[in-house]
XYZ file of C-alpha atoms in Angstrom:
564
model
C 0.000 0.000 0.000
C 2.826 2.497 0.658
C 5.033 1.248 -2.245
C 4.191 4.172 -4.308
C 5.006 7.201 -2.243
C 8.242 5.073 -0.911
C 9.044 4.881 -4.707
C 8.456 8.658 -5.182
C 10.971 9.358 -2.036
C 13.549 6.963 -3.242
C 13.393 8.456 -6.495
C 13.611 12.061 -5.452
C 16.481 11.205 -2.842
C 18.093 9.875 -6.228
C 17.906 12.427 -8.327
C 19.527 14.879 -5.772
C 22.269 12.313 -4.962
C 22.754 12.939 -8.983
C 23.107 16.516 -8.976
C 26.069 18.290 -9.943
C 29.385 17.757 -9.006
C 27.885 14.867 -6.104
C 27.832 11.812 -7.772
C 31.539 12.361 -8.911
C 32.804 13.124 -5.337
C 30.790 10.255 -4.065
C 32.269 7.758 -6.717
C 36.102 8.876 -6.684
C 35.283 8.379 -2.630
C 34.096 5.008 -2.913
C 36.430 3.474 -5.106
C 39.191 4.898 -3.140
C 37.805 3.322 -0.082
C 37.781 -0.096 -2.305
C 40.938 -0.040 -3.984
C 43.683 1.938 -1.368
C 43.250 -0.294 1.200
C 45.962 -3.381 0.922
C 47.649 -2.115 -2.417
C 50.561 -1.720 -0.009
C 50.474 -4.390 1.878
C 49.234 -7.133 -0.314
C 52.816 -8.957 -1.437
C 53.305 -9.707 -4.707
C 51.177 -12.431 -6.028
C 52.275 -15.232 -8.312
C 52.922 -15.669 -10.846
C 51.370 -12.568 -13.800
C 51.531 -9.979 -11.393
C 55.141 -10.650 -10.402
C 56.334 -10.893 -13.887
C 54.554 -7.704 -14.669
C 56.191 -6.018 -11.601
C 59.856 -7.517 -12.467
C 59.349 -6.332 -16.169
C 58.725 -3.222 -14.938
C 61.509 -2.927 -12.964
C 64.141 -3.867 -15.456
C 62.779 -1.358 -18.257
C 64.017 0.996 -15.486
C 67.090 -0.393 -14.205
C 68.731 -0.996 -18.138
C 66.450 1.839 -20.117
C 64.743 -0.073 -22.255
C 61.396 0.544 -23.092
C 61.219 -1.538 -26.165
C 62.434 -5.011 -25.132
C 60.362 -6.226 -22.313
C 62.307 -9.146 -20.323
C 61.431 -11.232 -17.500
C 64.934 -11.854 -16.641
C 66.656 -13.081 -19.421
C 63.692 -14.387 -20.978
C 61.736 -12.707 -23.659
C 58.762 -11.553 -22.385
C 56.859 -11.414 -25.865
C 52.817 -11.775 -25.464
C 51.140 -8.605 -24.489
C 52.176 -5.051 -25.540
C 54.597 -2.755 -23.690
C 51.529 -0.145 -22.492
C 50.796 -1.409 -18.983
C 54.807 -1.786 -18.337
C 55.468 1.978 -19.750
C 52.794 2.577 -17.230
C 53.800 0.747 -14.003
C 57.509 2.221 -15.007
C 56.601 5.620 -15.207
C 54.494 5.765 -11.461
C 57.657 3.540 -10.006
C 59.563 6.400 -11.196
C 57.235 9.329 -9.797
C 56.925 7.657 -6.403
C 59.967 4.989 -5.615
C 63.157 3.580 -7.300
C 63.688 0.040 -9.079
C 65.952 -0.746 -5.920
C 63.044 -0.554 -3.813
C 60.402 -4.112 -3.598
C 57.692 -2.031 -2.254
C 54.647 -3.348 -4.466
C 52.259 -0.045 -4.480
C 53.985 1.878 -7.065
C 53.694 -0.531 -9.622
C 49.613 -1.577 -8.881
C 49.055 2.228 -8.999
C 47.951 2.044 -12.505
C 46.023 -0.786 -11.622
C 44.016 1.780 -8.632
C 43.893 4.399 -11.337
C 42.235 2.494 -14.227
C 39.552 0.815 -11.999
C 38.719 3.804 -10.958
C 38.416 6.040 -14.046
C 36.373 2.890 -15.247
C 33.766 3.460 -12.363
C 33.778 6.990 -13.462
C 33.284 6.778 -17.208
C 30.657 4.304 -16.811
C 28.692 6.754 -15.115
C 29.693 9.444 -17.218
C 28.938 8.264 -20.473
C 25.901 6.101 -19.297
C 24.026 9.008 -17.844
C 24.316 10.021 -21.390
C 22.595 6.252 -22.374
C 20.851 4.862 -19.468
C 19.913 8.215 -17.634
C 21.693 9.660 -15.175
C 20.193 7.735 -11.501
C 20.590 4.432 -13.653
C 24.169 5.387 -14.215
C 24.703 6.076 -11.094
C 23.448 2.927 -9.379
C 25.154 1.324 -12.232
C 28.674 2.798 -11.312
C 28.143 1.970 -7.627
C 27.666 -1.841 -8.014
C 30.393 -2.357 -10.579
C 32.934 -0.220 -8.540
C 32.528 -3.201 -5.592
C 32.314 -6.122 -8.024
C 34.622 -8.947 -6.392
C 36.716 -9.115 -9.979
C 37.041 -5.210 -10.443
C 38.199 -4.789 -6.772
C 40.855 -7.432 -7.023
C 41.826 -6.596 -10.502
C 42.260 -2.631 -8.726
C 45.062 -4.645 -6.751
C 47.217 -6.039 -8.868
C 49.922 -4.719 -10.952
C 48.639 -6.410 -14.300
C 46.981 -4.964 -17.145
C 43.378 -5.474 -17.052
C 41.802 -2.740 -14.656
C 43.397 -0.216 -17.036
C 42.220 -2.263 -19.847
C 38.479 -1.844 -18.662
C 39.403 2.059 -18.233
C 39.724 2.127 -22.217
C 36.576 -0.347 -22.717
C 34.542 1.744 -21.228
C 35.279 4.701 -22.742
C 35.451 3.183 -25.995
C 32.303 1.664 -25.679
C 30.690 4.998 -23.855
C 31.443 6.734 -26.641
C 30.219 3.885 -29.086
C 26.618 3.898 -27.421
C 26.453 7.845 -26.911
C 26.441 7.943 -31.054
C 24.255 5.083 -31.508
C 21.869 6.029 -29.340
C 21.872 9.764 -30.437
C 21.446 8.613 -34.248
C 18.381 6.405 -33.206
C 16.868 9.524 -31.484
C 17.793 11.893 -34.078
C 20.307 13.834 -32.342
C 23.260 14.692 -33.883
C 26.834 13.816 -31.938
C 30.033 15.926 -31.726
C 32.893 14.536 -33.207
C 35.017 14.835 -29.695
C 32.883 11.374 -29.137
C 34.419 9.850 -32.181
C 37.701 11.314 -31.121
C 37.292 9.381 -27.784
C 36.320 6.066 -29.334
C 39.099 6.150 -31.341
C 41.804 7.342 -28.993
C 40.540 4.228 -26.683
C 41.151 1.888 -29.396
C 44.482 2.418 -30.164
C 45.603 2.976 -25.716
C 43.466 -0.515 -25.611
C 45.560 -1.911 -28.054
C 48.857 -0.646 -26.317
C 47.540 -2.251 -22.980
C 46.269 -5.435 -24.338
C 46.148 -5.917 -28.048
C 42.992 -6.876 -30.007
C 40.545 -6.559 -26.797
C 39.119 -3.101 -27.117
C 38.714 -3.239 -31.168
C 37.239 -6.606 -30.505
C 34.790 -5.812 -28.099
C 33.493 -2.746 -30.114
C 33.473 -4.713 -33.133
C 31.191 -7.407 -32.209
C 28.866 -4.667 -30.376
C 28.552 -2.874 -33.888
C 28.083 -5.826 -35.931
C 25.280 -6.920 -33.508
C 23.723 -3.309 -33.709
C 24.037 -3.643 -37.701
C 22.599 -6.989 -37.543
C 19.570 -6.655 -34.940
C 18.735 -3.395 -36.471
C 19.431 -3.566 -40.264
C 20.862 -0.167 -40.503
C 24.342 0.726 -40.651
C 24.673 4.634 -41.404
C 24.623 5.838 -37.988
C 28.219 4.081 -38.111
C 29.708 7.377 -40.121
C 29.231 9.193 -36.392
C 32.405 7.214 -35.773
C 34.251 9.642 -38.465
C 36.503 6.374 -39.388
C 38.148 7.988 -42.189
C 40.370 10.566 -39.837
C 39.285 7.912 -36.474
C 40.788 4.176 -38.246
C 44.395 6.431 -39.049
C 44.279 8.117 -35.637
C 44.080 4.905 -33.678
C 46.904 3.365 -35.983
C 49.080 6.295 -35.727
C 49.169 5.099 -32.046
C 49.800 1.761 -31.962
C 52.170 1.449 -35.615
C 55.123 3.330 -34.127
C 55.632 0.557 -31.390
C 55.014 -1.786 -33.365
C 57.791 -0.981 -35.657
C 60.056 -0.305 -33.058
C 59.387 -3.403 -30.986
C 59.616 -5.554 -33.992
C 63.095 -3.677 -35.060
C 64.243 -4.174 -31.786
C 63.485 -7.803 -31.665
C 64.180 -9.247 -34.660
C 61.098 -9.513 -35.686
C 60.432 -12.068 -33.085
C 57.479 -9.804 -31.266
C 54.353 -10.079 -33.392
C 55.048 -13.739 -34.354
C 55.256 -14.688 -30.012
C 52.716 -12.452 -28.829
C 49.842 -13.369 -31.951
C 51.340 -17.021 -33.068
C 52.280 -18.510 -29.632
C 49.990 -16.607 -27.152
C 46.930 -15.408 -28.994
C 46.065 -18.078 -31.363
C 47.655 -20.830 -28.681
C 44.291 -19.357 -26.358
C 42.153 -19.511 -29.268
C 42.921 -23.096 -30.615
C 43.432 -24.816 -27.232
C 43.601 -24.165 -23.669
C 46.895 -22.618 -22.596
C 49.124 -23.443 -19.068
C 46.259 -25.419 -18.059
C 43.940 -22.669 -17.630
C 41.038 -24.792 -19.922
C 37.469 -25.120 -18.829
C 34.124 -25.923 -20.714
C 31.799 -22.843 -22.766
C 29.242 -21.914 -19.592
C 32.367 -21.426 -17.548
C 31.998 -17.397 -16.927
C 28.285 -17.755 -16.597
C 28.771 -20.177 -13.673
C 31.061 -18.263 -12.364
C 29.033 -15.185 -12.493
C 27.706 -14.612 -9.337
C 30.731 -14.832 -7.943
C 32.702 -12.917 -9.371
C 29.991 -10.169 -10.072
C 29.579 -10.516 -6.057
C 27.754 -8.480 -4.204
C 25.838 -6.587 -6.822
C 25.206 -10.430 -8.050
C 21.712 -11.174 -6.660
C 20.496 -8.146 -9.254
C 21.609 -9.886 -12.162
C 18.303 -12.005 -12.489
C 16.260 -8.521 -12.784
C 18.721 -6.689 -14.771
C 18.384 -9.941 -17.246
C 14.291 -9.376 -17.216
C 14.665 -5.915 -17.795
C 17.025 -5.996 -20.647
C 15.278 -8.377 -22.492
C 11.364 -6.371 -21.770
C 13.299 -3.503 -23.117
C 15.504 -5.109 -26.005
C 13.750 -2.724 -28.561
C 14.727 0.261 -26.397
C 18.361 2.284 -28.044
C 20.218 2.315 -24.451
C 19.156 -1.964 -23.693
C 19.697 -2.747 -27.227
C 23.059 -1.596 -27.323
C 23.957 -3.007 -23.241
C 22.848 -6.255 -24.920
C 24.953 -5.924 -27.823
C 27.416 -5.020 -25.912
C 27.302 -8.304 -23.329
C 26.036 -11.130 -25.483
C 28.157 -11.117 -28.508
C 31.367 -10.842 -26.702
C 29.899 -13.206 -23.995
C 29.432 -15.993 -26.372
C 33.008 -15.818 -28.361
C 34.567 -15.291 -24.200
C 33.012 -18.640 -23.701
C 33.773 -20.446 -26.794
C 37.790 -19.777 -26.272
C 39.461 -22.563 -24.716
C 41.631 -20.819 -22.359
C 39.909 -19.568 -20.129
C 40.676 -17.272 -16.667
C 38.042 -15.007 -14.206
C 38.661 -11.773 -15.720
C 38.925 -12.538 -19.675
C 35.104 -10.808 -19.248
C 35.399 -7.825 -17.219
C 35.235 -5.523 -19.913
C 31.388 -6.855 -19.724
C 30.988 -5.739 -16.534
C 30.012 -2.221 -17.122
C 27.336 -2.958 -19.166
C 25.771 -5.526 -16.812
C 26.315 -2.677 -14.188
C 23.975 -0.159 -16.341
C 21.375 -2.474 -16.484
C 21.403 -3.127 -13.117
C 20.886 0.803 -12.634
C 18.113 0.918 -15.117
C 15.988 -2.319 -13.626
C 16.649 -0.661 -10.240
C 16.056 3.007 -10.964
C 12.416 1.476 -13.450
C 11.215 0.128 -10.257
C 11.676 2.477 -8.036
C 9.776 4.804 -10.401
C 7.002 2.258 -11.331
C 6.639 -0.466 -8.914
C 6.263 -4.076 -9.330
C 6.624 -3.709 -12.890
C 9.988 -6.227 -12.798
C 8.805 -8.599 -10.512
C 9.544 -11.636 -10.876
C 9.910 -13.719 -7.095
C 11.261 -16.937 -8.213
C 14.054 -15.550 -10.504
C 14.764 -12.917 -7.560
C 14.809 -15.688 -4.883
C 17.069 -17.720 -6.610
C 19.865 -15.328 -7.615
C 19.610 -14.089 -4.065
C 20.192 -17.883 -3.013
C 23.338 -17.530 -5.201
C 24.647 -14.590 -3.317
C 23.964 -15.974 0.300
C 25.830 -19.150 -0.425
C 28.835 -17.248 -1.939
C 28.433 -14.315 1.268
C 28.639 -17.620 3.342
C 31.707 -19.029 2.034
C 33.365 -16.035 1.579
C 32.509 -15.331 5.294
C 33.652 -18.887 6.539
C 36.997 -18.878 4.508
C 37.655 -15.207 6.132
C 37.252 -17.083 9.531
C 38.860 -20.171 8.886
C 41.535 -19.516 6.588
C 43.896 -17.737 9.275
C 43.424 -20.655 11.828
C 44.083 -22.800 9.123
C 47.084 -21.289 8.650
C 48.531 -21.291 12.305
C 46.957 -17.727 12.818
C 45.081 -16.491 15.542
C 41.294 -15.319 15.191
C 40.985 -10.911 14.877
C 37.734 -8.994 15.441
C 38.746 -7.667 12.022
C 38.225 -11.066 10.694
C 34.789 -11.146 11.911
C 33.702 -7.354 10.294
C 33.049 -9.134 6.934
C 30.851 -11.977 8.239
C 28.743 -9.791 9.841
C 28.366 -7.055 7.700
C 26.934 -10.450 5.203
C 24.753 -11.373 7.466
C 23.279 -7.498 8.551
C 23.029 -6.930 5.557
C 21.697 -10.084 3.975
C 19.076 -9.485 6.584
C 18.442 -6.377 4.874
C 18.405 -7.800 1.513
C 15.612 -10.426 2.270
C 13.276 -7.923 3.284
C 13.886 -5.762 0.303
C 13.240 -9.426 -1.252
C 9.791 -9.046 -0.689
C 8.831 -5.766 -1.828
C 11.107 -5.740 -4.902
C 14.798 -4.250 -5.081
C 14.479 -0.718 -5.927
C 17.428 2.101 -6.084
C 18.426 2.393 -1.988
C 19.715 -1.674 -3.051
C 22.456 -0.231 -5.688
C 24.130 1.962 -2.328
C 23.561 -1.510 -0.316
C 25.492 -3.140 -2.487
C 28.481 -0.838 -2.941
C 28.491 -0.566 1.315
C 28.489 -3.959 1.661
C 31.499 -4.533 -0.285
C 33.339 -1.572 1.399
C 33.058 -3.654 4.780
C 33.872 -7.139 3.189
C 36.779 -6.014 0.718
C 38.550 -3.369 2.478
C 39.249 -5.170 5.893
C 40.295 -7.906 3.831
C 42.651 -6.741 1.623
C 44.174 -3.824 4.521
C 44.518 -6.771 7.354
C 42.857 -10.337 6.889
C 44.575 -11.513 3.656
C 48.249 -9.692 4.038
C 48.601 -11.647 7.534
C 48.180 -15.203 5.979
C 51.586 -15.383 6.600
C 51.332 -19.546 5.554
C 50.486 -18.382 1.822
C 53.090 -15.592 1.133
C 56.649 -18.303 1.053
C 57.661 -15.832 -0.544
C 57.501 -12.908 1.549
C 59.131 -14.887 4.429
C 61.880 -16.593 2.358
C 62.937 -12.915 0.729
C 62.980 -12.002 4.794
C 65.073 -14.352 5.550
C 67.614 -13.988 2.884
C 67.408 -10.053 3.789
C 68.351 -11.340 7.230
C 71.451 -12.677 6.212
C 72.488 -10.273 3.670
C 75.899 -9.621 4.953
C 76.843 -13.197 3.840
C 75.332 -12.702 -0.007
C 77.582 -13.209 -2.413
C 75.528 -12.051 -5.887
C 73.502 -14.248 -6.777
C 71.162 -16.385 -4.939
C 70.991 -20.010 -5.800
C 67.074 -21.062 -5.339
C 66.146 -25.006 -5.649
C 62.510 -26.853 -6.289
C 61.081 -22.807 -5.467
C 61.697 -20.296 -8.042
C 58.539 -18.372 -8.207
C 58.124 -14.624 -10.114
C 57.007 -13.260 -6.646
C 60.699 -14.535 -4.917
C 62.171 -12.851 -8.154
C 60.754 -9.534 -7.391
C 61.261 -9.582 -3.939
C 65.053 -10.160 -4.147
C 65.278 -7.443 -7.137
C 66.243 -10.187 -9.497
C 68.661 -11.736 -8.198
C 67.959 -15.326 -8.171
C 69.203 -18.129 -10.294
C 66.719 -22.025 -10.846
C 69.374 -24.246 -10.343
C 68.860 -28.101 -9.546
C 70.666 -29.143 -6.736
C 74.072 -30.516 -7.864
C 74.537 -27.337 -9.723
C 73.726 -25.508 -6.489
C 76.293 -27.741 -4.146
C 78.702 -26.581 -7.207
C 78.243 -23.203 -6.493
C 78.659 -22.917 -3.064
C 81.513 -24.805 -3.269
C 83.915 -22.477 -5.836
C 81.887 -18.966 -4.092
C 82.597 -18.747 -0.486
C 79.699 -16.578 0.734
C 77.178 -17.870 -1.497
C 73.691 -18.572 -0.695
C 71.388 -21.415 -1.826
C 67.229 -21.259 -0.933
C 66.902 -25.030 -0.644
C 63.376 -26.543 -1.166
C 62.698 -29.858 1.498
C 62.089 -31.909 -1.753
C 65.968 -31.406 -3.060
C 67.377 -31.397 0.652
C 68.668 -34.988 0.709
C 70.301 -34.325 -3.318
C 71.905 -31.075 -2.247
C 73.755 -32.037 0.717
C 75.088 -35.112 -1.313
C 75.784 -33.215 -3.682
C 77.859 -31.066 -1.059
C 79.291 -33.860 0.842
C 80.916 -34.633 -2.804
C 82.750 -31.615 -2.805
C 84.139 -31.826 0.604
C 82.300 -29.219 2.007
C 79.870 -29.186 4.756
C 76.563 -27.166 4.590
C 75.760 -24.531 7.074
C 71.991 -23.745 7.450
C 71.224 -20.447 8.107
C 67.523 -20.610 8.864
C 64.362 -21.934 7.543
C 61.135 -21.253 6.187
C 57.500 -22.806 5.675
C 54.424 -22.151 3.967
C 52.634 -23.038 0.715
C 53.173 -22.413 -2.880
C 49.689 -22.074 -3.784
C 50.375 -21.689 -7.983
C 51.556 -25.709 -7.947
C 50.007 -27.143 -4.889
C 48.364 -26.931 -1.578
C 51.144 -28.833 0.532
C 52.666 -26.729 2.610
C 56.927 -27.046 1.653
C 59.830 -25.988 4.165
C 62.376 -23.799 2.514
C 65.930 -24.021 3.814
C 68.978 -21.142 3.323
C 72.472 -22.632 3.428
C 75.842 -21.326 3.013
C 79.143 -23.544 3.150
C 80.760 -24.029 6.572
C 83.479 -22.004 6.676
C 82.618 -20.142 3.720
């Protein structure tokens, strides 16, 4: 009975929130609240984000900005944008010597961030501005977006050009369908995205557009609203960014570039599934809502509502943007969480639409069942999420914080909260729900619950203990059965894989020398030792598990040479 005037209040309460400079100050606010908190003390995480990190730093340390290295390995599969990036804030705000992580996942911060904002931006200019907004506020706490924000790889900036590309795609597609004419500075945008998206990440951006317009084309057999793209100054403007790399990258590699990064890694993804990362088409969509977590338990109403309104210019082109791009995401082999983030947005903006159509005309979405079940979805993934936060550090040896506890109940307050809204019908105050339950699960987690699982971060705790005994380093560290991208980082590079006899052989010529011993090649190294006539002195030890090859937790040993 009082529905209507609650919809009237919610909907006025909305469209002040949306005034002006506010919903700009409220989204920079909210993402910074998501995405600061642990990008310091998160260690580096194995095994893309280290090799990102480590690329990074050696561009710096030998000025080269062409040949990107992991090493002295090639690092030839994704373009040099993201590590010109990373370089360039290590260089504003710390020094290649230093192994603080921030600098280089700084990029990361920004990009997510700028994402958030365009998507409101340019889909107040598609979906309205209160949908927009609502939008913006779930996708800035998506699970994937607010991990992506923390790690020093390339797609949160990635998502930054997406959206812009595609903001600036549906701004002149919907204006031509309404008879508006567009600017050209929106063709200017598209077009400038393309060719940054294609210094990030190669073919993503173009692909993504490129499937949205040939879905438009198709659904609506018309094509000339496609000349608001101005391609004949737009196609040479994006090239003129990308071609000069190119050339240079390919000069300064011997070619070898192009014929890694499209014949090895690209097509190797497309034709089967690469370093193990396989799984069958209906992957994403089962993975969904959790990943899309906790804006998830909309995605059953945003579905309705796109598909009532299919005929509609702003949910034609949200479709076209998802489903095209969905389906070929899905069809690919190789497979991995974020490969469909750049759909994210436009999930996002349909959320804001459902929510912000139902607050102004209630009931009009319902649709119990398909709400109740999604919201089943989201308990059960709340649930485990909340249990794992809990368990996870007693698991590990840890004791139990009251911090560890914030994100279980803010779940269950506000799941409480949730069902009840259940029953009337989710309307706009559920898109500001969403985003402040993910501020109270996400941030304490990433400041305090996750950087204190000691037992995960080997790592961290064997790069401590070689910093312990520094004074006895002679160059180069020896590491054995443990040679991960995040111990590479952490000891600026300075490591060597070598199996144990070649270790023993080491430390017996270099007085001084260090080997990081894994339990596995104990027994073979101090044979191997023995045979030399030398005697191993262990320096300390360290424990915990290398979660990129297995669960079993794996002792760590640091040795020198008696005497040496």
């Amino acid at each position: 009975m009082n529905e209507a005037p609650a919809a009237t209040s919610t909907a006025s309460i909305l469209e002040r929130l949306t005034l002006g400079w506010r919903p700009w100050a409220l989204l920079g606010a909210l993402c910074l609240a998501l995405y600061l908190p642990g990008i310091a003390a998160m260690p580096p995480l194995d095994r893309d984000e280290a090799r990102f990190m480590q690329a990074s730093r050696q561009m710096l340390e030998t000025g080269d900005f062409l040949r990107i290295r992991f090493q002295d390995e090639a690092r030839n599969k994704k373009p040099a944008g993201i590590y010109w990036l990373q370089a360039a804030s290590v260089a504003l705000f710390s020094t290649p010597a230093s192994n603080a992580a921030w600098p280089y996942r700084l990029p990361s911060l920004l990009g997510a961030t700028a994402a958030v904002l365009l998507a409101f931006g340019f889909g107040a200019r598609i979906v309205g501005r209160e949908a927009a907004f609502c939008g913006a506020l779930v996708l800035a706490g998506a699970a994937l977006l607010v991990a992506e924000a923390h790690l020093a790889k390339t797609d949160a900036m990635l998502l930054a050009t997406i959206v812009a590309a595609q903001g600036a795609l549906g701004t002149i597609y919907r204006d031509a369908r309404d008879g508006r004419h567009t600017t050209p500075g929106f063709a200017l945008v598209f077009w400038l995205a393309q060719g940054m998206g294609a210094l990030i990440k190669g073919p993503v951006t173009p692909l993504v557009s490129l499937l949205t317009v040939l879905a438009l084309v198709i659904a609506d057999r018309r094509w000339r609203w496609l000349r608001g793209l101005r391609p004949s100054w737009g196609i040479p403007l994006a090239a003129l960014i990308v071609l000069p790399w190119i050339v240079a990258v390919q000069g300064a590699t011997g070619g070898e570039f192009l014929g890694e990064a499209v014949g090895h890694d690209l097509l190797g993804k497309l034709i089967g599934a690469q370093e193990s990362h396989g799984a069958p088409p209906g992957a994403y969509l089962l993975l969904l809502p959790a990943t899309f977590w906790p804006g998830s338990f909309l995605l059953g109403m945003a579905a309705i509502f796109g598909w009532r309104r299919r005929s509609a210019s702003a949910e034609r082109f949200l479709l076209a943007w998802i489903v095209p791009s969905w389906l070929v995401f899905e069809l690919v082999p190789t497979k991995l969480p974020h490969y469909v983030l750049p759909l994210y947005p436009a999930l996002a903006l349909l959320i804001g639409g459902a929510l912000v159509a139902h607050a102004k005309e209630p009931l009009a979405l319902r649709k119990r069942g398909i709400d109740a079940a999604f919201f089943v979805f989201w308990a059960s993934i709340g649930g485990g999420l909340a249990v794992a936060l809990i368990a996870l550090p007693l698991a590990l040896g840890d004791s139990l914080q009251m911090l560890n506890l914030l994100p279980a109940a803010a779940i269950v307050g506000f799941g409480v909260i949730l069902i009840r809204q259940l029953r009337q019908g989710f309307g706009a105050t559920t898109a500001p729900i969403a985003a402040a339950l993910a501020l109270l699960v996400f941030a304490p987690s990433f400041a305090g619950i996750l950087p204190r699982l000691d037992g995960v971060w080997l790592s961290r705790s064997a790069a401590a203990l070689v910093g312990s005994h520094a004074s006895q380093q002679g160059g180069v560290i020896d590491t054995v059965g443990y040679n991960e991208p995040s111990l590479v980082f952490l000891l600026g590079g300075k490591i060597r894989a070598a199996g144990a006899v070649q270790a023993a052989e080491d430390l017996a010529a270099e007085p001084g020398k260090l080997a990081l011993v894994a339990g596995s090649d104990d027994a073979a190294f101090r044979a191997a030792l023995a045979e030399h006539g030398r005697a191993p002195l262990k320096l300390g030890e360290t424990s915990g598990i290398d979660y990129s090859r297995s669960r079993r937790r794996m002792t760590l040993a640091l040795y020198s040479v008696a005497g040496g």
